Short mmCIF file of C-alpha atoms in Angstrom, two decimals:
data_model
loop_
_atom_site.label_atom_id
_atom_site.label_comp_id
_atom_site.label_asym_id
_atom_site.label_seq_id
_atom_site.Cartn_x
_atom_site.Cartn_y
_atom_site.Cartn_z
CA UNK A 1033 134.78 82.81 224.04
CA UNK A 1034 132.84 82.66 220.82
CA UNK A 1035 130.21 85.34 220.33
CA UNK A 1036 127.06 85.25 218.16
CA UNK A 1037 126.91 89.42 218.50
CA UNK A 1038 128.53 92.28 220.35
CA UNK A 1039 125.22 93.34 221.93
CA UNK A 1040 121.92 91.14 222.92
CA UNK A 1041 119.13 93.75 223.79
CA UNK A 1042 115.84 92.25 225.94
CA UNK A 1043 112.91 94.20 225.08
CA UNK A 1044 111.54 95.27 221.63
CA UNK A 1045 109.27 98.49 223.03
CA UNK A 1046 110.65 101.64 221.29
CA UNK A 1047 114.26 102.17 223.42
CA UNK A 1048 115.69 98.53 222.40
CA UNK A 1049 115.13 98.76 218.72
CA UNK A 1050 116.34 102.24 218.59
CA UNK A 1051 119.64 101.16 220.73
CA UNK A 1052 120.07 98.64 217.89
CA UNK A 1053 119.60 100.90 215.44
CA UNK A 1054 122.93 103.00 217.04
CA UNK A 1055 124.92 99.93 217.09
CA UNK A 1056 124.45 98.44 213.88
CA UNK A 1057 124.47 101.43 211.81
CA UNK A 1058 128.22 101.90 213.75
CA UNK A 1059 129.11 98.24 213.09
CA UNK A 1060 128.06 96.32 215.79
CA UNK A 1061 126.17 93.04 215.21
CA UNK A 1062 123.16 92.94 217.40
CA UNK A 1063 120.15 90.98 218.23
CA UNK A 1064 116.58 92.54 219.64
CA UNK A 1065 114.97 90.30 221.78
CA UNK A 1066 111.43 90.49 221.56
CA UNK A 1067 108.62 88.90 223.95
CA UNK A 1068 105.98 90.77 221.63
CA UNK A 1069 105.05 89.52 217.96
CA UNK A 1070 104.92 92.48 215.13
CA UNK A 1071 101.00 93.13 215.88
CA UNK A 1072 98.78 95.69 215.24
CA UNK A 1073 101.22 98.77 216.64
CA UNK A 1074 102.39 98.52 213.19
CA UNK A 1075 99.31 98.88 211.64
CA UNK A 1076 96.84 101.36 210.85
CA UNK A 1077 94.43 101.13 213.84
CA UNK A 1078 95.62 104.03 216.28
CA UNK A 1079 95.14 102.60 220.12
CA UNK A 1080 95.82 106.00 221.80
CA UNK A 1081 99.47 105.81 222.52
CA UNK A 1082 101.26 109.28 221.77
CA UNK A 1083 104.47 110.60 222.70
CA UNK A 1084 105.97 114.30 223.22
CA UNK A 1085 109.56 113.72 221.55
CA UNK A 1086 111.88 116.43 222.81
CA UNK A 1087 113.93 118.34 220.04
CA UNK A 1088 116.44 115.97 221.31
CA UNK A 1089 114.91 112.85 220.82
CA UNK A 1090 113.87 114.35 217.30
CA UNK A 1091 117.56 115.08 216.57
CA UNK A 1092 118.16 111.53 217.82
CA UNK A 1093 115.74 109.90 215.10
CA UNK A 1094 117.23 112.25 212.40
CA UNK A 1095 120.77 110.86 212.86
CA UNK A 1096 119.08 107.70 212.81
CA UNK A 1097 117.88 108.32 209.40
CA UNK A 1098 114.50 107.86 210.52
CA UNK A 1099 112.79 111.47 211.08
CA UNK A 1100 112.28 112.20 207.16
CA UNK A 1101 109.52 109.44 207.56
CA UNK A 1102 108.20 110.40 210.69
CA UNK A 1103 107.96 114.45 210.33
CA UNK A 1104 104.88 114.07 208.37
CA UNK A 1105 102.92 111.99 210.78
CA UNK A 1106 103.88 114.48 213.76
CA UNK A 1107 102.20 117.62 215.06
CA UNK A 1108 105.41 120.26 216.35
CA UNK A 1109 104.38 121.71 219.95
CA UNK A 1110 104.92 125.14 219.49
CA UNK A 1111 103.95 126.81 223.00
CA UNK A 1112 103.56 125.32 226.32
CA UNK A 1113 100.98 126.54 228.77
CA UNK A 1114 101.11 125.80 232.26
CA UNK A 1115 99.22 126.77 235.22
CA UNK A 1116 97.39 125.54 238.34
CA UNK A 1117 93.61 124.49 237.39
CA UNK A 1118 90.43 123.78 239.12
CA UNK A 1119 87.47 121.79 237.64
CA UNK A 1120 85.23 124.27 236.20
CA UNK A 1121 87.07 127.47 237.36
CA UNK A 1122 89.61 127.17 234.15
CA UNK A 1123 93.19 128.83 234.48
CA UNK A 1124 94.17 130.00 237.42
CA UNK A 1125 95.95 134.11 236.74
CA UNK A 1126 99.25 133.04 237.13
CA UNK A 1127 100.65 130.26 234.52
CA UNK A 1128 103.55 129.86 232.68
CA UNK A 1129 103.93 130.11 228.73
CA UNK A 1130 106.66 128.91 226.83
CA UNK A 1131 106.95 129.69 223.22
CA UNK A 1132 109.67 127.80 220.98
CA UNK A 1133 109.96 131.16 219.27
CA UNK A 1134 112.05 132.30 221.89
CA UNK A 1135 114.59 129.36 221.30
CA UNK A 1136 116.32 129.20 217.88
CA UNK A 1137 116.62 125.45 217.64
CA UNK A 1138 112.67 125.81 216.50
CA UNK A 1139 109.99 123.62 218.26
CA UNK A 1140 110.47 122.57 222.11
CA UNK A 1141 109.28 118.84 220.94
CA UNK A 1142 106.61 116.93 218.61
CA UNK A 1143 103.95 114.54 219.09
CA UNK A 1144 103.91 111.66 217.54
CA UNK A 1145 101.77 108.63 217.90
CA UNK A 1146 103.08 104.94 218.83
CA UNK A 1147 101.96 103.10 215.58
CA UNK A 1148 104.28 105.45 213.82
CA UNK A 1149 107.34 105.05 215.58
CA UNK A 1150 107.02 101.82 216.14
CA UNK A 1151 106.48 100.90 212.65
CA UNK A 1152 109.43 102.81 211.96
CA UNK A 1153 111.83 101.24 214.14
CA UNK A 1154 110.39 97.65 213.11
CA UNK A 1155 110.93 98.08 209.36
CA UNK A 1156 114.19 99.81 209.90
CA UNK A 1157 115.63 96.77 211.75
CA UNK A 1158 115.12 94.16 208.40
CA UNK A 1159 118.32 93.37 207.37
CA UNK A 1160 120.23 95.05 209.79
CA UNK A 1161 119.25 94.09 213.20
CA UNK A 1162 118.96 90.40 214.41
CA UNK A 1163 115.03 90.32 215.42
CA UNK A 1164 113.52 87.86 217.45
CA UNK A 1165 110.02 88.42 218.32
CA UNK A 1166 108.11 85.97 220.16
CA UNK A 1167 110.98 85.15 222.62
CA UNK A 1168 112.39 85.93 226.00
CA UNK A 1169 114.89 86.17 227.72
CA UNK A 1170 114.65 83.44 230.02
CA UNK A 1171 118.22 83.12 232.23
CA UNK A 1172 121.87 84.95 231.95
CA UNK A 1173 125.49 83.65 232.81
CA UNK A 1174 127.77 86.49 233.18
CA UNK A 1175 131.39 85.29 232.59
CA UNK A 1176 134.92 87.29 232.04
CA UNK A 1177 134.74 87.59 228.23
CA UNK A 1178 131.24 87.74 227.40
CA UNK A 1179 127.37 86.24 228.85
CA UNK A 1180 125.40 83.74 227.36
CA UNK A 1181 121.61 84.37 227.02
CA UNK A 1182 119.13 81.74 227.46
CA UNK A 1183 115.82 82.22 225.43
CA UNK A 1184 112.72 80.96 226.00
CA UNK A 1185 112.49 78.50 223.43
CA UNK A 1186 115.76 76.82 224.82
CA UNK A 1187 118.50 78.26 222.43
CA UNK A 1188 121.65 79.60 224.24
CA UNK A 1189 123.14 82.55 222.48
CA UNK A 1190 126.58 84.64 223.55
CA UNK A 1191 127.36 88.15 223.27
CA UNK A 1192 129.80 90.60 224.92
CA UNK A 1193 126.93 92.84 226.47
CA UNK A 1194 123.19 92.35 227.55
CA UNK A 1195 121.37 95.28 227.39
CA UNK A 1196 117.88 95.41 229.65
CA UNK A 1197 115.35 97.36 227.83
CA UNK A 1198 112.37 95.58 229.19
CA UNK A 1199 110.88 97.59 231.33
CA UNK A 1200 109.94 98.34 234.93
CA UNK A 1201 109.73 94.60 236.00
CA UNK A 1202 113.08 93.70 234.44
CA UNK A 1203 113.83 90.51 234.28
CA UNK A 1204 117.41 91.28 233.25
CA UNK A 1205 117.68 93.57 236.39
CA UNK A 1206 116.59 91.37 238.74
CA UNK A 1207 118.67 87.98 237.48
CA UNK A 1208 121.38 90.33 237.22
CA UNK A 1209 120.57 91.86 241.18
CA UNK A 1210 119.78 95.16 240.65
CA UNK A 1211 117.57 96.44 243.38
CA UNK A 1212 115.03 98.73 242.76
CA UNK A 1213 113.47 102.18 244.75
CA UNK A 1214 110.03 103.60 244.49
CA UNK A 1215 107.08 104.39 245.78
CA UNK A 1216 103.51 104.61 244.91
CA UNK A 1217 101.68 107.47 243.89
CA UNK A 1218 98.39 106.79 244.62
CA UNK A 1219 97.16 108.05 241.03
CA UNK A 1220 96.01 106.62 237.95
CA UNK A 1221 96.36 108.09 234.56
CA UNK A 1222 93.47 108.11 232.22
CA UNK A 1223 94.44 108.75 228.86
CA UNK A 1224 92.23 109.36 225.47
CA UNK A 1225 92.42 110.79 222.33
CA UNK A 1226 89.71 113.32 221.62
CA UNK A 1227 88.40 115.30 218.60
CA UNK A 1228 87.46 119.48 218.52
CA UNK A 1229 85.88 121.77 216.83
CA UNK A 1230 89.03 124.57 217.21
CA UNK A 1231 92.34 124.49 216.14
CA UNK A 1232 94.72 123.76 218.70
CA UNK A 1233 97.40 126.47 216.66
CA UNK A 1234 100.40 123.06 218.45
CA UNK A 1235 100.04 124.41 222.20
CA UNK A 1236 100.13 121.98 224.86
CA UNK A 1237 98.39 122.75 227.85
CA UNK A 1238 99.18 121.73 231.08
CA UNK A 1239 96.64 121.87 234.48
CA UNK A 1240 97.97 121.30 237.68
CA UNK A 1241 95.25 119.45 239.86
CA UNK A 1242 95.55 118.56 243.56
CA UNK A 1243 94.15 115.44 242.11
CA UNK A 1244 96.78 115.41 240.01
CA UNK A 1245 97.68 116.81 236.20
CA UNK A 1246 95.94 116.83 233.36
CA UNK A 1247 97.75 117.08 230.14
CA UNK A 1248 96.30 118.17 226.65
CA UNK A 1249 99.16 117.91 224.06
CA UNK A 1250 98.33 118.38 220.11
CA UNK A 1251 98.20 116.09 217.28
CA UNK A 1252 97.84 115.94 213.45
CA UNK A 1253 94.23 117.85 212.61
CA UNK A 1254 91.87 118.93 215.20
CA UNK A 1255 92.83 116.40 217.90
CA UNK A 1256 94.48 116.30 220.78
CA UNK A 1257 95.71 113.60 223.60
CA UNK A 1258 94.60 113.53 227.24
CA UNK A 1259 96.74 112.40 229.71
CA UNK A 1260 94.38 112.77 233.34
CA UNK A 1261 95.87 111.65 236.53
CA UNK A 1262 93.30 111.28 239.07
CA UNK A 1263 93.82 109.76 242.74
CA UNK A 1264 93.33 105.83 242.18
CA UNK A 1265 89.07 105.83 243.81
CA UNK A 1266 88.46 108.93 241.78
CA UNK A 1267 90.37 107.31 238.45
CA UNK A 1268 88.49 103.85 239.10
CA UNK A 1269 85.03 105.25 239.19
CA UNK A 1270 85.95 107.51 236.18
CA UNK A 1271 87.29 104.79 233.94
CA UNK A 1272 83.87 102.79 234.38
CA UNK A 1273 81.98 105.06 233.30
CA UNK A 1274 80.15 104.73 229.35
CA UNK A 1275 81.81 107.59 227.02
CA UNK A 1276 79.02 109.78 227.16
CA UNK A 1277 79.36 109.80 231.08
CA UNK A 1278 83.13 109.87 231.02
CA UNK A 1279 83.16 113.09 228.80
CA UNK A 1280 80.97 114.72 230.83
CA UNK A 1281 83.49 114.75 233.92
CA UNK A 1282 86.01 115.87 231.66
CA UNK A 1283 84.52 118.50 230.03
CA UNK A 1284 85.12 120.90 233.18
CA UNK A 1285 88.62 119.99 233.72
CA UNK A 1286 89.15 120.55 229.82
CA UNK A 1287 87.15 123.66 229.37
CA UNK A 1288 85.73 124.99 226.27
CA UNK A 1289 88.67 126.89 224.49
CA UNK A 1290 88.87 124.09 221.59
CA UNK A 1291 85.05 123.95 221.21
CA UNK A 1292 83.11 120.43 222.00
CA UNK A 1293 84.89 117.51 222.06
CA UNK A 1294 84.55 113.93 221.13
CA UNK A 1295 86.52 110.94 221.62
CA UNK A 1296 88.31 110.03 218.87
CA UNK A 1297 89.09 106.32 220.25
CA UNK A 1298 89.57 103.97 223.15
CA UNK A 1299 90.45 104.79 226.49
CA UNK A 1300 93.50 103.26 228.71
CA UNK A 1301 94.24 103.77 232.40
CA UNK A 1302 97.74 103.19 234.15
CA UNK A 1303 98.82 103.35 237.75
CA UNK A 1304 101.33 105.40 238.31
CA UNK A 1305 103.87 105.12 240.32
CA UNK A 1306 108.03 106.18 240.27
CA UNK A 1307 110.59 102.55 240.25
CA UNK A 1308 114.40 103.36 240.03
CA UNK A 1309 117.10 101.35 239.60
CA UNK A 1310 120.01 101.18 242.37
CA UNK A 1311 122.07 101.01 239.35
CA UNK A 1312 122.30 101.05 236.04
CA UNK A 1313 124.75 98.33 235.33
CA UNK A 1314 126.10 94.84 236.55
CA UNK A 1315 129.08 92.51 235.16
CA UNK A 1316 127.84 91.98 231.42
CA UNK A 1317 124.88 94.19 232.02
CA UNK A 1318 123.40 97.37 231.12
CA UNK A 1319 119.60 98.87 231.65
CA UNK A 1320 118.11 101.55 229.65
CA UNK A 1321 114.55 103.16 229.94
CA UNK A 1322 112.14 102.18 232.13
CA UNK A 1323 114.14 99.26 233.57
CA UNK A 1324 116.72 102.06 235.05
CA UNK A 1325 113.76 104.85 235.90
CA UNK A 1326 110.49 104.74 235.50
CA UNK A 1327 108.89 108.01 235.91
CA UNK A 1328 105.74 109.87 236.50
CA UNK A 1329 104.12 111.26 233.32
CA UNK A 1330 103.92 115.12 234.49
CA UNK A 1331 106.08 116.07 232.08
CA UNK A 1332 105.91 113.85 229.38
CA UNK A 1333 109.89 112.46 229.80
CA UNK A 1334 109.51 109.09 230.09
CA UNK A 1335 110.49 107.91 226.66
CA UNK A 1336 112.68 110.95 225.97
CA UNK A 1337 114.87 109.52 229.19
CA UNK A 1338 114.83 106.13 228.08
CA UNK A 1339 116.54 107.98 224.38
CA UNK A 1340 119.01 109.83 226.30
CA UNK A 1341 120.17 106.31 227.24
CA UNK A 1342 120.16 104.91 224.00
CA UNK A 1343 122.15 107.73 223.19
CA UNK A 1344 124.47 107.75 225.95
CA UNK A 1345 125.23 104.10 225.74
CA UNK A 1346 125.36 103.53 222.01
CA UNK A 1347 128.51 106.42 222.18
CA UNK A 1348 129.94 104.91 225.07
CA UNK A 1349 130.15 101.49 223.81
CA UNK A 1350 130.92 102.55 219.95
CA UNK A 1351 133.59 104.75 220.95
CA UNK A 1352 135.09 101.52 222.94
CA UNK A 1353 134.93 99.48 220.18
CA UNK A 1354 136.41 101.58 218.13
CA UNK A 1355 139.74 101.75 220.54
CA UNK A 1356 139.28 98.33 220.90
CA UNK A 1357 138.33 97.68 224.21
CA UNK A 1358 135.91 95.21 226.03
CA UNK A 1359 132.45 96.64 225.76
CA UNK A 1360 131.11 95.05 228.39
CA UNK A 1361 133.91 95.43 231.00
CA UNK A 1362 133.20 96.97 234.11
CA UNK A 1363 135.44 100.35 232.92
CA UNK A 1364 133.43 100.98 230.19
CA UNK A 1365 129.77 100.24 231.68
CA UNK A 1366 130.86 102.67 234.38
CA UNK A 1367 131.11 105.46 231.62
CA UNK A 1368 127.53 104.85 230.94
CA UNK A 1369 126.14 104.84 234.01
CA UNK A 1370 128.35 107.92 235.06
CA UNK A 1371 126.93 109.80 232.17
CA UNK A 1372 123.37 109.31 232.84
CA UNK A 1373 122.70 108.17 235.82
CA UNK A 1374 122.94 111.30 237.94
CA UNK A 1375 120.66 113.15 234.96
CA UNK A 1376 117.68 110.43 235.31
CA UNK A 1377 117.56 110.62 238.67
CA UNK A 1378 117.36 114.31 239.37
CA UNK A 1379 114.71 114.61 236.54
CA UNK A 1380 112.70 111.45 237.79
CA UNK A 1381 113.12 112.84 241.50
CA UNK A 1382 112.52 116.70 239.91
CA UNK A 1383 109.02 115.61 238.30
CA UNK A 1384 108.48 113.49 241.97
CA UNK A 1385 108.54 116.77 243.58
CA UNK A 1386 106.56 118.68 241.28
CA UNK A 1387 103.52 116.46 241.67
CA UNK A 1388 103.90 116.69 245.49
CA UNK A 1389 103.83 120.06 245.58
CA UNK A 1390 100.97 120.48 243.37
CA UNK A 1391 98.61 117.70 245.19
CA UNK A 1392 98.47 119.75 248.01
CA UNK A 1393 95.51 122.40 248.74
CA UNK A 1394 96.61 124.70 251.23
CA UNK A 1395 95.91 127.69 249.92
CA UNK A 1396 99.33 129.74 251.03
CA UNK A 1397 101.16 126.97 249.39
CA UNK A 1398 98.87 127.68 245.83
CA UNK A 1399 99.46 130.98 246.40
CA UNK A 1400 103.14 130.93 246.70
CA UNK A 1401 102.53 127.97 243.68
CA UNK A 1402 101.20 130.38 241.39
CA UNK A 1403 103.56 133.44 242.31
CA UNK A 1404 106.24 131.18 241.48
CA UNK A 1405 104.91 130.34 238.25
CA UNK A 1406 104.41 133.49 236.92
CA UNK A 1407 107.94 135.02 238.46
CA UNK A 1408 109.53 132.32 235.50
CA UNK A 1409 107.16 133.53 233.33
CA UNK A 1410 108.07 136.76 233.88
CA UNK A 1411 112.09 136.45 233.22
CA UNK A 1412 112.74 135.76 230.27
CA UNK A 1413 116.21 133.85 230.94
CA UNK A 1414 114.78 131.66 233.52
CA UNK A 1415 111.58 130.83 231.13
CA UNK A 1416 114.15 129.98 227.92
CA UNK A 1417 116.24 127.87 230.25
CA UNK A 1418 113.27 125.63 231.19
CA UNK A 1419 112.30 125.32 227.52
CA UNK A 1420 115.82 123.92 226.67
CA UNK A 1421 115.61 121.51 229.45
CA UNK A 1422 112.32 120.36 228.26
CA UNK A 1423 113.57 120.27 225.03
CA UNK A 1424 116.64 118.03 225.89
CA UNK A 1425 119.49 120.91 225.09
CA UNK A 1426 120.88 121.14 228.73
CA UNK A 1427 122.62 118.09 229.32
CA UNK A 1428 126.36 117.94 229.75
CA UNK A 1429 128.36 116.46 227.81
CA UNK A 1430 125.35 116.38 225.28
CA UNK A 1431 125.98 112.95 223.26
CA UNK A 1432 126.46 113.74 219.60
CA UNK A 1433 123.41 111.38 218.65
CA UNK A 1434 121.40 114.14 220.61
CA UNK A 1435 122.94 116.42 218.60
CA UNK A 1436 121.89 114.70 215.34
CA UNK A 1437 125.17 113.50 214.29
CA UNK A 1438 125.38 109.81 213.85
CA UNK A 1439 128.17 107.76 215.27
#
């Protein structure tokens, strides 16, 4: 069977062009299937969108070649506090703090907004990557040596793999039969970006609501990004509301310790709600981020999973190309999916529970909450081996583009 590339990746978010990245820089020719156009998240117009890269992911972009550009754009989170919170009350007296002093890698993670990133990965696909914004993929034909892709402007195109990277409705997945689990959480997320007064010194704060969490992670200068949850009537009513009104119900919940705040842009709400994949391959296929687990926010993992794939699968398949082996034969795609399937699902499942527990009120359950809290707090070996989870240093084997070695 003839092939126009090794790998055909659907989706052109942030995980597919990175994935492409990985291959081609190890050899592979590759194509990026894009339903977007390059728009304005490669401009200069910043919509909101920020992400808390693990030290991982950073290591990730830095074998990549693409972190000297970035560093300068991001804002390291240097301490994590956490604790249960109550509108108007602030803190509650038991919370955990994490400080990245305590790990020698250096910061847990960094924030870094969308427009950054994305431009990053765009640019860094010319002349290496096959790009082809504007299209779909439409239908896929699985056969013994390879699958042929059917785009939505009618050209047919053959490769030995098809990688899903388009999100939680997956096309790919579902041609391919992949059923998914999930449930709905019954919360929105409201997420701005607002401007203070104070410094925020790189902590990221983190209030645990029986409504749910509310998130306030640093960026560049005196700004910082919210990321509310807030049952779905409660998140409604909230995101209808003029600015003026809208800061006014999140002034409590934020609290005074960076001074008065401002929004420093537009506002975005998102259901939430957890989808996983059954599996994470299929004859010919693979799926990576969202289209194998899309998670609640609480932690701020979503995209760093989605990496871990990217990582995962670019070693796995490079490594079988190298012995010269089918890379999309059922043998190697089960390497992939043994590697990180088990990992996604006890974090997407470990952040599940964490929101249950906190959305409950009954007060011996906060109490035993916060006395839990503070006992990690407390020990300092428990409280560095939750930073280097968080950070992306506790997975097993750790692929070496995790590590920041390149393939």
């Amino acid at each position: 069977m003839r092939h126009d590339f090794d790998v055909v990746i659907a989706g052109g978010g942030l995980n597919g062009p990175t994935l492409a990245l990985a291959l081609a820089g190890a050899g592979l020719s590759v194509a990026v299937v894009d339903p977007r156009r390059v728009d304005d998240r490669a401009g200069d117009t910043f919509d909101g969108r920020a992400y808390a890269l693990a030290l991982a992911s950073v290591r990730l972009l830095s074998a990549l070649s693409l972190w000297p550009g970035l560093a300068g754009e991001s804002q390291p989170i240097r301490q994590v506090k956490a604790s249960q919170g109550h509108p108007g009350e602030g803190a509650a007296p038991f919370f955990l703090h994490f400080d990245s002093a305590e790990i020698e890698e250096g910061p847990v993670g960094h924030m870094l907004e969308d427009r950054f990133l994305y431009r990053a990965l765009i640019g860094a696909m010319e002349g290496r990557v096959t790009h082809l914004p504007g299209l779909a993929v439409t239908a896929q034909d699985p056969g013994p040596h390879g699958i042929t892709v059917t785009l939505s402007d009618g050209r047919q195109i053959a490769a030995r793999l098809l990688v899903g990277a388009d999100g939680r409705g997956s096309g790919v997945a579902a041609r391919a039969g992949i059923r998914r689990q999930g449930w709905d959480y019954g919360q929105t997320a409201l997420v701005a970006v607002v401007d203070h007064d104070l410094p925020h010194h790189g902590i990221a704060h983190q209030y645990f609501m029986t409504t749910g969490p509310l998130a306030i992670l640093p960026l560049p200068g005196n700004r910082s990004s919210v990321v509310w949850s807030e049952t779905r009537t409660n998140a409604a009513a909230i995101a209808a509301l003029k600015d003026d009104a809208f800061l006014s119900v999140l002034r409590p919940r934020f609290g005074d310790f960076l001074g008065p705040i401002a929004l420093a842009g537009p506002r975005f709400a998102y259901p939430l709600s957890l989808s996983l994949a059954e599996c994470y391959i299929a004859p010919r296929v693979a799926l990576i981020g969202d289209a194998a687990h899309g998670v609640h926010p609480i932690a701020g993992q979503g995209l760093n999973l989605g990496l871990r794939d990217v990582a995962a699968l670019a070693e796995v398949v490079v490594k079988a190309a190298r012995r010269g082996e089918d890379i999309g034969s059922p043998l190697v795609l089960e390497r992939y999916q043994g590697w990180r399937r088990p990992d996604a699902t006890a974090m997407a499942l470990g952040m599940d529970t964490v929101n249950r527990l906190f959305a409950t009120g009954n007060p011996v359950i906060s109490a035993l909450r916060g006395a839990g809290m503070g006992l990690v707090s407390a020990l300092p070996g428990l409280r560095r081996g939750f930073m280097r989870q968080a950070a992306g240093l506790s997975i097993h084997p750790m692929p070496q583009l995790l590590e920041g070695r390149p393939l």
